[in-house]
Coordinates of N, CA and C in Angstrom, one line a residue:
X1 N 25.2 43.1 -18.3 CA 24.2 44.1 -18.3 C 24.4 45.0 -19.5
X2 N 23.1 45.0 -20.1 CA 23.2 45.8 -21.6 C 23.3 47.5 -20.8
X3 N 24.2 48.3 -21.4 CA 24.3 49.7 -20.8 C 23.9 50.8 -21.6
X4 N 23.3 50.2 -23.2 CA 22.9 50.8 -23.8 C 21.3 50.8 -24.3
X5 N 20.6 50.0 -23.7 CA 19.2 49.8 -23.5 C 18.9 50.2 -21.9
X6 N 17.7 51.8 -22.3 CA 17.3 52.4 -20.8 C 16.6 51.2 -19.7
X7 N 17.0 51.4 -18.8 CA 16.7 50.4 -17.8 C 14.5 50.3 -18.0
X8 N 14.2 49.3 -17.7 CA 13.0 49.2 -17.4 C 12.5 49.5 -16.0
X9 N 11.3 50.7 -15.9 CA 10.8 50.6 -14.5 C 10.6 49.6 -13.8
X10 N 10.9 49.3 -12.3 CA 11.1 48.5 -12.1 C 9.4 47.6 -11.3
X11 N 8.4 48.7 -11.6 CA 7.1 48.1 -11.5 C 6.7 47.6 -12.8
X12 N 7.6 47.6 -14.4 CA 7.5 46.2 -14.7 C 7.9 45.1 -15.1
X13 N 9.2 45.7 -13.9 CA 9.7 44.2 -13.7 C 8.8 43.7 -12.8
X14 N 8.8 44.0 -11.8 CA 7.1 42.9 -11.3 C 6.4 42.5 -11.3
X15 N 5.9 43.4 -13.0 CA 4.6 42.3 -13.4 C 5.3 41.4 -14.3
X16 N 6.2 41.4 -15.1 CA 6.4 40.7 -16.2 C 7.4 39.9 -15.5
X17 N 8.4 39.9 -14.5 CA 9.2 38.7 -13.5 C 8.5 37.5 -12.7
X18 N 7.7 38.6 -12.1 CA 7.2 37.7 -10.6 C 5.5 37.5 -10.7
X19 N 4.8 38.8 -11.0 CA 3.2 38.6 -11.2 C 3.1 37.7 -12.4
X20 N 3.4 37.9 -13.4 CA 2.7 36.7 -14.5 C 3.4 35.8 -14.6
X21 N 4.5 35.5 -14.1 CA 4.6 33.6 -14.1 C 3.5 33.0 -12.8
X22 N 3.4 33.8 -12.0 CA 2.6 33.0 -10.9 C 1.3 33.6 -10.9
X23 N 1.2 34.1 -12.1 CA -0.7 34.2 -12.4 C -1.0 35.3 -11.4
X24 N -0.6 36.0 -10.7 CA -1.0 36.8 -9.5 C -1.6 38.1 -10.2
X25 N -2.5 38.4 -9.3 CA -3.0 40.1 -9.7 C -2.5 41.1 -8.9
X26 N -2.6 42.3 -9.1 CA -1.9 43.3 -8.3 C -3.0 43.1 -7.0
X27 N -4.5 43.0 -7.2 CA -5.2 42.5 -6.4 C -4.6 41.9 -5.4
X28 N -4.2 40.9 -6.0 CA -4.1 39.5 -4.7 C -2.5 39.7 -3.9
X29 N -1.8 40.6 -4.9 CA -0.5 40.9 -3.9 C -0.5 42.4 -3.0
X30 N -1.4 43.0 -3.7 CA -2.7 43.9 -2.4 C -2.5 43.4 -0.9
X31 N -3.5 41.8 -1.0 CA -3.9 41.7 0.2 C -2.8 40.7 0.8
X32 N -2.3 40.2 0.0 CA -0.7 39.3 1.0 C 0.4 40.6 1.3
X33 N 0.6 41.6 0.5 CA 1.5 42.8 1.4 C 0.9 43.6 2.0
X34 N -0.3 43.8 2.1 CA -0.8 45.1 2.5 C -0.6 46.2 2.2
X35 N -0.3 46.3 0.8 CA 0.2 47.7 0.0 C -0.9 47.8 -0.4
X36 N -1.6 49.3 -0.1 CA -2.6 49.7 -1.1 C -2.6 49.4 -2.6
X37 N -3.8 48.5 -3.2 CA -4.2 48.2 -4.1 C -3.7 49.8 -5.3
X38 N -4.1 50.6 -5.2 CA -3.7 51.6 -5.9 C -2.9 52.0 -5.9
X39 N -2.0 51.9 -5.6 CA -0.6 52.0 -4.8 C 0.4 51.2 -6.1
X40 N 0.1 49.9 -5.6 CA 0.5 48.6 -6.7 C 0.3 48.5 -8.0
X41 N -0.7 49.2 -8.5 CA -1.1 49.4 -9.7 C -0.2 50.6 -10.3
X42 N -0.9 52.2 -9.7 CA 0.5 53.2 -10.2 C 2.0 52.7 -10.2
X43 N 2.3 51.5 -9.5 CA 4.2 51.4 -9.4 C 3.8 50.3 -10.4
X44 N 2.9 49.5 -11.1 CA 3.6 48.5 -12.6 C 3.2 49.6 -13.6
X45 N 2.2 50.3 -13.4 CA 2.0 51.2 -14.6 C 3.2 52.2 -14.9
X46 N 3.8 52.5 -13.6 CA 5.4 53.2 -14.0 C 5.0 54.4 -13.4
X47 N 3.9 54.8 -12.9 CA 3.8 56.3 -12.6 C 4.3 57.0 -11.4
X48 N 4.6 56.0 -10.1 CA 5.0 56.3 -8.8 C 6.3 55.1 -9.0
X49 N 7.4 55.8 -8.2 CA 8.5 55.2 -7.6 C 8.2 53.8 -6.5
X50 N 9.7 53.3 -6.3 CA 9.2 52.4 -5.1 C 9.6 52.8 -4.1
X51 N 9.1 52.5 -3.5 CA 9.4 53.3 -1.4 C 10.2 51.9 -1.0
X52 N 10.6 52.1 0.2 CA 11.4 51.5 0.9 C 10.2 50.3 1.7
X53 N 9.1 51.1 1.6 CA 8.4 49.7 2.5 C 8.1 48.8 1.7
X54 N 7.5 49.0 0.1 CA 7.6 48.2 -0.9 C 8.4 47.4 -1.4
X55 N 9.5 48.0 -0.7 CA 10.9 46.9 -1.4 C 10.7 45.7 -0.3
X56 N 10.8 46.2 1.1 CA 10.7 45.1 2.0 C 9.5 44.3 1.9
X57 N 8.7 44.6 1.5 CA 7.1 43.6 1.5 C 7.2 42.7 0.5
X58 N 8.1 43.3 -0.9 CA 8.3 42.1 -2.3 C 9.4 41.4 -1.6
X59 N 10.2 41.9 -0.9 CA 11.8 41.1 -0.5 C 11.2 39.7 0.0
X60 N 10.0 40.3 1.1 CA 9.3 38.9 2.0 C 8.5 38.2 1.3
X61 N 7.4 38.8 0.3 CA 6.8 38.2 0.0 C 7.1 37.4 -1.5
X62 N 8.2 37.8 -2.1 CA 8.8 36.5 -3.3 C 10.8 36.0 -2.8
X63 N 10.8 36.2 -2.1 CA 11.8 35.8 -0.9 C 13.3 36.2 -1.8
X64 N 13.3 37.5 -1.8 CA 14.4 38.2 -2.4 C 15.6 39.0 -1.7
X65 N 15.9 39.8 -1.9 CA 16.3 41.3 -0.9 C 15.6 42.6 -1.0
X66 N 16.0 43.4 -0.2 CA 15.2 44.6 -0.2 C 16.3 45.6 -0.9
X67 N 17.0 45.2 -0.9 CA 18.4 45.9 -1.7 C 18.1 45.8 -3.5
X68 N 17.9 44.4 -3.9 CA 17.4 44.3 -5.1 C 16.5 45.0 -5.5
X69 N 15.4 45.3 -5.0 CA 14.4 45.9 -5.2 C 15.0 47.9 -5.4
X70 N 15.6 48.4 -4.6 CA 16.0 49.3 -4.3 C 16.9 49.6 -5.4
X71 N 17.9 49.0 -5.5 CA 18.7 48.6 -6.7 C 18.2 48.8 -8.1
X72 N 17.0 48.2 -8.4 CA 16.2 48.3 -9.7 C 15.8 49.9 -9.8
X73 N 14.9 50.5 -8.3 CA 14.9 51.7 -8.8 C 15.6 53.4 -8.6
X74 N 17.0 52.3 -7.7 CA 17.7 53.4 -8.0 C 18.6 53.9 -9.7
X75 N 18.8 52.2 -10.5 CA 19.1 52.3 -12.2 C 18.6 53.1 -12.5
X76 N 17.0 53.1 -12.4 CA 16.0 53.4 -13.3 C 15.8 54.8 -13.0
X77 N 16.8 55.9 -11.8 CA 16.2 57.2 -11.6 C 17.6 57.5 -12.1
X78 N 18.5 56.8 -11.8 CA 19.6 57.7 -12.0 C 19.6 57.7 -13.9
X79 N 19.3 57.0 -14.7 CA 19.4 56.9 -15.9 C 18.3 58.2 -15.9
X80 N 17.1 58.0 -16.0 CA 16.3 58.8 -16.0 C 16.3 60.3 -16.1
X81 N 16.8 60.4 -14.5 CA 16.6 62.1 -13.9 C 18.0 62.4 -14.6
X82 N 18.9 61.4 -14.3 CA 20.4 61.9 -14.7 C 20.3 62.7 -16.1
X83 N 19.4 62.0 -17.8 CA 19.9 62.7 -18.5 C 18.9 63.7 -18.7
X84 N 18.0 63.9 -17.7 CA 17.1 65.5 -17.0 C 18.0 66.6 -17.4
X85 N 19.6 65.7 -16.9 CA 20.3 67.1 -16.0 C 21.9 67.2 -16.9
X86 N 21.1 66.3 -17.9 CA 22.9 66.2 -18.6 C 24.0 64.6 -18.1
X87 N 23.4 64.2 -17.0 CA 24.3 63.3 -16.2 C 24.2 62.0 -16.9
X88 N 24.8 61.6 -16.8 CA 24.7 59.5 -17.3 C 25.2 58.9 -16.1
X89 N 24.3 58.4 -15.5 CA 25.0 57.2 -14.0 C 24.5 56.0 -14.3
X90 N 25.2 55.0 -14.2 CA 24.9 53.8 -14.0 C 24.6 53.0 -13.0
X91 N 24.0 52.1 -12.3 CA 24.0 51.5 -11.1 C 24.0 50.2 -11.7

């Protein structure tokens, strides 16, 4: 793991891992998780975090873990907020 390149949000890692190899729209993974359409959009655009029910809906629905998912955006806050506050953490 590069530790010197800031982690990527991890809504786009979803579009750029898992939505555009399998052609999928935020649309259509809308209606197989039942995550509000709007919802899905703000987390690849990077604007909202991911919640805990989002991790388990991508765990089921590209057959992952929910820890992975969780994992991505706990990197991506602690890098973040951490040097908010002076801190450097890694995950």
């Amino acid at each position: 793991m590069d530790r010197t390149r800031p982690p990527e949000h991890p809504g786009a890692i979803l579009q750029r891992q898992y939505l555009e190899p399998l052609l999928m729209s935020v649309e259509r993974l809308s209606e197989v998780t039942h995550i509000p359409q709007t919802r899905l959009e703000q987390f690849v655009q990077g604007t909202i975090s991911l919640d805990v029910w989002m991790a388990y809906e991508f765990a089921i629905y590209f057959e992952t873990t929910v820890q992975l998912w969780l994992n991505l955006q706990i990197r991506y806050d602690n890098f973040y907020k951490g040097n908010e506050h002076g801190y450097q953490f890694y995950g």
